[in-house]
XYZ file of N, CA, C and O in Angstrom:
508
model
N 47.436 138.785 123.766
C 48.687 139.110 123.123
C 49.377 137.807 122.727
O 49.321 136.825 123.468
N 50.109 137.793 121.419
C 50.227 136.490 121.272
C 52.251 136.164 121.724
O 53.182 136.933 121.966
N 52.170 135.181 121.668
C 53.411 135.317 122.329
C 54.908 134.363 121.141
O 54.908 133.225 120.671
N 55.747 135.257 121.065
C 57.014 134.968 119.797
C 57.355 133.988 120.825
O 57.266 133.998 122.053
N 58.053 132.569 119.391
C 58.546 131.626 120.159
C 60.157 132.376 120.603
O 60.632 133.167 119.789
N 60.732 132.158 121.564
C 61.921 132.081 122.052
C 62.884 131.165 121.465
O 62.785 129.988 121.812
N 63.692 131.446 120.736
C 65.339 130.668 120.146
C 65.669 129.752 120.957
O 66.139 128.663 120.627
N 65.419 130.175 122.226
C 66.356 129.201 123.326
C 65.658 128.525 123.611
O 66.415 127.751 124.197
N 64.159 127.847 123.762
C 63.134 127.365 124.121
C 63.316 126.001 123.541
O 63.591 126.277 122.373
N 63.330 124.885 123.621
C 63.210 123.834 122.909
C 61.775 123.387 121.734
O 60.692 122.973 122.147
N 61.920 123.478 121.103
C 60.892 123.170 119.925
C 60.541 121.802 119.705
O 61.500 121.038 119.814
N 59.530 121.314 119.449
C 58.528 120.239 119.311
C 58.976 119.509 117.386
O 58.711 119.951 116.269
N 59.652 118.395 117.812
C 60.363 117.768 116.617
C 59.564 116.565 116.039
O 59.150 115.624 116.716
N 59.408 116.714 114.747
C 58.201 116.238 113.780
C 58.077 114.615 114.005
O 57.108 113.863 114.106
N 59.901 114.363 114.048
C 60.062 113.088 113.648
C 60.797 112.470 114.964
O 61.459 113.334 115.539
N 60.833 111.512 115.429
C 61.062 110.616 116.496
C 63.141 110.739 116.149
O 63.673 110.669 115.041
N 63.844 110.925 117.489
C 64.821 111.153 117.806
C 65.331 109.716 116.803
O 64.575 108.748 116.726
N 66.442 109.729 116.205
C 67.184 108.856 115.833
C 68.681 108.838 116.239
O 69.436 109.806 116.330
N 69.103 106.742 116.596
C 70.452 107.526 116.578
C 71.285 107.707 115.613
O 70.882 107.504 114.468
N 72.495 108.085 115.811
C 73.383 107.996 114.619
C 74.763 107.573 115.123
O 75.449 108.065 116.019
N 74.999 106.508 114.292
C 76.169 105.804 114.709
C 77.554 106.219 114.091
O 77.511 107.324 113.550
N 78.620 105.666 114.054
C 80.283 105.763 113.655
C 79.972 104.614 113.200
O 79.817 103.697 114.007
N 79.820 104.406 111.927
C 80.484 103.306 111.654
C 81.848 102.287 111.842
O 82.794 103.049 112.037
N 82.243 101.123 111.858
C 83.405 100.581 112.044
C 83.952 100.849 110.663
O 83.156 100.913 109.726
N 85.130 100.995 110.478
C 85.714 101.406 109.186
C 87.505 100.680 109.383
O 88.446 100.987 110.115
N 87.329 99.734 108.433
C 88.963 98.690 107.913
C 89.552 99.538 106.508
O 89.235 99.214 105.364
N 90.545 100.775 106.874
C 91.134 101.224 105.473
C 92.561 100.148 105.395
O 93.289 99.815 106.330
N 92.674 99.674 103.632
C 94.130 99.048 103.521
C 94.793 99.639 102.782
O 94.208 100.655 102.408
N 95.866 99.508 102.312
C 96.583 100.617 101.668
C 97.231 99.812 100.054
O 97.883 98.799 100.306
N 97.153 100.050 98.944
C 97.367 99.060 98.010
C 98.585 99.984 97.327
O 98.866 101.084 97.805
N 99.375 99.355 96.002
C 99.802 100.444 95.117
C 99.369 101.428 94.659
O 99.906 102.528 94.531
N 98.254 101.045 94.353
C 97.184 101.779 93.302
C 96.239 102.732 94.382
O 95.875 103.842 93.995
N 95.967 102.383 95.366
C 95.182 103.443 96.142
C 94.880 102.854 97.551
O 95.613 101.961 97.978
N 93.805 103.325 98.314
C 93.309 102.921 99.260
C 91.881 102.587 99.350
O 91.000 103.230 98.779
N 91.666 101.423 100.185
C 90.494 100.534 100.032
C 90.180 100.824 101.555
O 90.978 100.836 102.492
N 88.627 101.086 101.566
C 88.064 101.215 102.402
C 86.633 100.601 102.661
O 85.650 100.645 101.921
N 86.763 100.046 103.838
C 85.219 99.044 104.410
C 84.687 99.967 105.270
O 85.304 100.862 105.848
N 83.690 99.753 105.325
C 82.349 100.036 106.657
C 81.616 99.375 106.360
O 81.269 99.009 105.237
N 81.159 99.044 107.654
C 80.370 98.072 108.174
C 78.816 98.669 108.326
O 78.571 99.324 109.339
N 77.604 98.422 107.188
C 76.907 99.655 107.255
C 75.413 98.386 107.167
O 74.683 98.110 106.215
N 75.428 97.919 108.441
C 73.640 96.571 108.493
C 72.773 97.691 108.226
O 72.959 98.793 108.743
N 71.577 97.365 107.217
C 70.348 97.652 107.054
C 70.582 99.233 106.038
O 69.661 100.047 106.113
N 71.524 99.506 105.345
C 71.420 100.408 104.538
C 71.609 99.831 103.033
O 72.179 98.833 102.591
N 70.899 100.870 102.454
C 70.931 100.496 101.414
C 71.305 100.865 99.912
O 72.344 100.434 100.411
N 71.445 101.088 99.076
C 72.332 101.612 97.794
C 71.308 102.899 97.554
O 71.790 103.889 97.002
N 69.965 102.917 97.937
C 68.828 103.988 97.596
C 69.037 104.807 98.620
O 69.057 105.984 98.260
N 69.302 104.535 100.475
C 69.513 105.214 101.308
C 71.141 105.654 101.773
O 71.404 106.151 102.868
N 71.906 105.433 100.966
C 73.299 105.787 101.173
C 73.787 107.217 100.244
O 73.512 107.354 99.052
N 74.487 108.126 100.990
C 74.795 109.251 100.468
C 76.879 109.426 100.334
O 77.641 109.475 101.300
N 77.154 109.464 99.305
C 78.927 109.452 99.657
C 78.994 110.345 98.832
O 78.699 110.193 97.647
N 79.472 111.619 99.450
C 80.213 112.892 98.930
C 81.782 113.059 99.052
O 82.319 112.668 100.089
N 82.376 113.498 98.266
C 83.231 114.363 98.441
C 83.452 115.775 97.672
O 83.390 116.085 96.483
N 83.809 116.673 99.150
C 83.954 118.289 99.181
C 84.974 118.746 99.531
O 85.013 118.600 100.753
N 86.123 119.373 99.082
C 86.902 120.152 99.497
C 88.002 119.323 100.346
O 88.730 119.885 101.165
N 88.054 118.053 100.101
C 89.346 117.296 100.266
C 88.751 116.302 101.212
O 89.404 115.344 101.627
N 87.209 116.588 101.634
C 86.990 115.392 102.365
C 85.819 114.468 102.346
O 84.743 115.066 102.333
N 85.743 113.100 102.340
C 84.480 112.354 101.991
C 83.459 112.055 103.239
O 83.976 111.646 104.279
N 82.316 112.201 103.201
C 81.300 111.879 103.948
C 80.725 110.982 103.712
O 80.460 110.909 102.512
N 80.278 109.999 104.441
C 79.439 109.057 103.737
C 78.039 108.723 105.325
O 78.147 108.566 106.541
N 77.072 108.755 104.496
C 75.751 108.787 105.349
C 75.046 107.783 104.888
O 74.924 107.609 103.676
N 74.499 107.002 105.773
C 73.741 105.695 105.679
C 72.566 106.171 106.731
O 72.624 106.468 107.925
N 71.316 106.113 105.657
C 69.669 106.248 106.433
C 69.600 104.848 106.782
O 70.455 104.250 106.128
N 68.845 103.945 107.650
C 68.241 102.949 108.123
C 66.733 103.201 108.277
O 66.390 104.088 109.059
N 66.088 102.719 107.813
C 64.391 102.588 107.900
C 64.422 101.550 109.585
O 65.155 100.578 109.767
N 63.520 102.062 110.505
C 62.942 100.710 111.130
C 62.434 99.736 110.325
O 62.098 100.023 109.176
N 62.291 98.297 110.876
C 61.938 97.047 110.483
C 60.554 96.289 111.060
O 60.397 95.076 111.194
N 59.747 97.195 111.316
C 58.752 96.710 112.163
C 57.673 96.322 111.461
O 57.101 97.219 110.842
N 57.075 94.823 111.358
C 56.311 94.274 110.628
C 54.858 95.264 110.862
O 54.627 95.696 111.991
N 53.866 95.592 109.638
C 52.636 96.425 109.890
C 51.637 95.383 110.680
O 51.341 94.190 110.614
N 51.219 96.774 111.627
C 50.366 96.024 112.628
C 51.127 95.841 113.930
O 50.569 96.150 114.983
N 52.393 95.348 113.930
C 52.758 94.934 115.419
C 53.563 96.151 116.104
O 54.147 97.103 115.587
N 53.366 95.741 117.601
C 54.308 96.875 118.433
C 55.251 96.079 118.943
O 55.000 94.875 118.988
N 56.172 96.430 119.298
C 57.554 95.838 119.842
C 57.632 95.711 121.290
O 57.517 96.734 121.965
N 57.786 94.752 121.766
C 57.795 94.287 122.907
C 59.136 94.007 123.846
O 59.067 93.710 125.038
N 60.469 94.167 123.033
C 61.578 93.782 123.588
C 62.158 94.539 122.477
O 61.541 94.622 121.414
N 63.414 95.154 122.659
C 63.967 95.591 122.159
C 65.934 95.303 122.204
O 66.357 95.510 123.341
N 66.730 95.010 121.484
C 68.351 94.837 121.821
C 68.832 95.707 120.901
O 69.982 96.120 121.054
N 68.263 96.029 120.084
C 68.651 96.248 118.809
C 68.960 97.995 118.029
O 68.865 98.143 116.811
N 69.170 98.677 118.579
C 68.633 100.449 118.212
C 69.158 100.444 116.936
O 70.246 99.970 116.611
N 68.142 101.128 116.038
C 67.873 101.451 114.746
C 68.444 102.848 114.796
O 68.040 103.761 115.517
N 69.703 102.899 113.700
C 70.097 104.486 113.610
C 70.353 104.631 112.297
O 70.124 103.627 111.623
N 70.951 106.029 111.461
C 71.558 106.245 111.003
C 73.164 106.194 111.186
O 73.656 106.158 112.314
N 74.122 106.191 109.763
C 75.381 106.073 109.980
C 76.074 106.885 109.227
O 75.994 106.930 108.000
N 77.137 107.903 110.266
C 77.982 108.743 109.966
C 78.991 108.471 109.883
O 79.485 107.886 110.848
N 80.019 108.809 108.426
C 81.493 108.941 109.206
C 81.951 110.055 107.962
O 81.332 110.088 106.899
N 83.059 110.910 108.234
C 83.782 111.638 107.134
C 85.242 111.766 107.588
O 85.673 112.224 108.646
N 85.990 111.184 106.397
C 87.838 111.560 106.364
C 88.136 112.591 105.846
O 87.254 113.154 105.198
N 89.390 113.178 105.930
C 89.900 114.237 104.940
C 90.564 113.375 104.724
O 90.894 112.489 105.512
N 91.005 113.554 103.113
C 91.673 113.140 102.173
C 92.845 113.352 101.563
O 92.713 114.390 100.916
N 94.164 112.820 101.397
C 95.460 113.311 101.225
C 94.954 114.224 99.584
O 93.913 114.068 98.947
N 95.826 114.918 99.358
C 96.050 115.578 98.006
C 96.262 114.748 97.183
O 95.539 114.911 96.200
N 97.337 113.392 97.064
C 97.232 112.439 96.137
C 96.092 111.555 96.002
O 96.366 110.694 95.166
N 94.878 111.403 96.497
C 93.394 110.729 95.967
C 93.100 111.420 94.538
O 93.512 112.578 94.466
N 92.621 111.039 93.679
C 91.812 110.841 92.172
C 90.471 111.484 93.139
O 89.984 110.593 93.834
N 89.977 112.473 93.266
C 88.766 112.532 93.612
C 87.880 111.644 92.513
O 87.243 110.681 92.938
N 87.841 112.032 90.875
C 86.772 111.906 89.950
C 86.954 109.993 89.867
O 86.270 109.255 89.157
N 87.853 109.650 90.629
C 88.358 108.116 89.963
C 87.920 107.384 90.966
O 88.243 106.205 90.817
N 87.138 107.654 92.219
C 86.499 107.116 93.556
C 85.697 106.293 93.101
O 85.065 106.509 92.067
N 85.595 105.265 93.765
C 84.224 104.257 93.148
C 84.167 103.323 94.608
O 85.072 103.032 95.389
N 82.483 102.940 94.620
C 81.861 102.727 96.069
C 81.103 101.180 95.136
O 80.612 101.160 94.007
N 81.223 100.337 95.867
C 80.188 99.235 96.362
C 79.175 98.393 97.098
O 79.692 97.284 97.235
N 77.947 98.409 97.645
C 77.954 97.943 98.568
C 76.939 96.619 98.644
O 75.920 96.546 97.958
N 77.251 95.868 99.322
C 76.846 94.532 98.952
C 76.807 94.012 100.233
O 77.908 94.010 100.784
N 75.597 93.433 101.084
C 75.245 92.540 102.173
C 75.717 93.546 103.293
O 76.531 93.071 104.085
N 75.443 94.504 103.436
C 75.356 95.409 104.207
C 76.828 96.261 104.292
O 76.931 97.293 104.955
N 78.022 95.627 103.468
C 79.492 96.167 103.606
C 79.657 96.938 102.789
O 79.202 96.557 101.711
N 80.377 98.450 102.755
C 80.159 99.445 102.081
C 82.113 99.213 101.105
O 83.174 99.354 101.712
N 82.029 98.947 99.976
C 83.858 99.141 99.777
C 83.958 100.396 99.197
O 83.056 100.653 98.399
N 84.964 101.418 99.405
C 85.342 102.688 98.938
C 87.058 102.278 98.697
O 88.004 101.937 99.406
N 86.722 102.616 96.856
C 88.147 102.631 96.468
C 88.473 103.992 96.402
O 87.624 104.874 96.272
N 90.223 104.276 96.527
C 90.376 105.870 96.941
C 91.479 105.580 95.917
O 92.346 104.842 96.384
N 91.706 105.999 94.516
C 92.888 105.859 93.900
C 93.880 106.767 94.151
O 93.557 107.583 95.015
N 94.923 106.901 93.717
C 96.456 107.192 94.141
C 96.975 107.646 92.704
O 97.291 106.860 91.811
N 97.015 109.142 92.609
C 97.810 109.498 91.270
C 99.151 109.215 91.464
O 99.927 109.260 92.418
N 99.227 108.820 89.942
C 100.647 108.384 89.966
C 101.917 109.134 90.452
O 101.885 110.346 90.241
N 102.996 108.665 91.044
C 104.091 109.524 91.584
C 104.809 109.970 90.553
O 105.245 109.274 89.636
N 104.984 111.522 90.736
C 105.632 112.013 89.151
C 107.129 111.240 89.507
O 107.801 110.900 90.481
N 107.153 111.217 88.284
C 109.011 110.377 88.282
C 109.995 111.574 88.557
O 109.398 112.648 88.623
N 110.991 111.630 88.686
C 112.295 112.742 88.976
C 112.895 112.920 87.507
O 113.333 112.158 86.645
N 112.749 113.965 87.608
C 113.741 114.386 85.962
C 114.606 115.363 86.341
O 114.263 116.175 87.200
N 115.650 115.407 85.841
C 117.177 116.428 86.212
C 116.292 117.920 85.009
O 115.410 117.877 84.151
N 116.991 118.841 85.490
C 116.475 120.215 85.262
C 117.817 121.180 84.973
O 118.632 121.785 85.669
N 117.512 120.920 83.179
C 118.552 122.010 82.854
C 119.043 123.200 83.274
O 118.098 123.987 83.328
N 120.362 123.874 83.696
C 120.224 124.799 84.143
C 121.216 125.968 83.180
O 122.421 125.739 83.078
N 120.586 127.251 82.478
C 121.088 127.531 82.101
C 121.753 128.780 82.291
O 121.225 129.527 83.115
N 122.937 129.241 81.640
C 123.693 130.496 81.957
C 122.820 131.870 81.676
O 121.743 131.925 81.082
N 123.382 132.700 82.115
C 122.798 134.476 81.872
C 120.980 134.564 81.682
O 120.429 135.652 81.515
């Protein structure tokens, strides 16, 4: 009789456990919008994912191991992960006006700032 796997049973995973980190993240605050760093070693512009959905941005950084072909590792300090982080986003961000850089492993996320409507007096009229 053959036997159904069980839901609750732990299942046999293809790919070797990875971790996944928090990135460190420096937001500054400008006129024009908000500027945002993470600190993202060993990712890269091909392995980086930055969404935004429904008021909030995600941004995911894959890391490949670095292990020269042929050798096994003998000492280790170093753990190789992926990198998570996601904000929600005020209502005044430009979603379509977002723009990302990343250069020597530092990720910059500009977050623009629609302009503040000005105050105008509001006719008011009779009957």
């Amino acid at each position: 009789m053959s036997r159904q796997p069980n839901s609750d049973e732990p299942r046999e995973i293809a790919h070797p456990e990875q971790f996944v980190f928090t990135p460190p993240i420096d937001i500054y605050e400008t006129e024009q919008g908000l500027v945002l760093y993470a600190d993202l070693p060993g990712v890269s512009v091909n392995s980086l994912e930055l969404q935004v959905q429904d008021n909030k941005l995600t941004l995911l950084g894959r890391v490949e191991p670095q292990i020269p072909e042929g050798a096994r590792p003998l000492h280790k300090e170093y753990e190789v992960g992926n990198y998570l982080r996601s904000f929600i986003l005020s209502g005044e961000i430009i979603h379509s006006q977002i723009e990302a850089k990343l250069a020597n492993g530092v990720l910059r996320i500009f977050l623009p700032k629609a302009p503040k409507a000005e105050p105008r007096r509001i006719q008011v009229n009779t009957g």
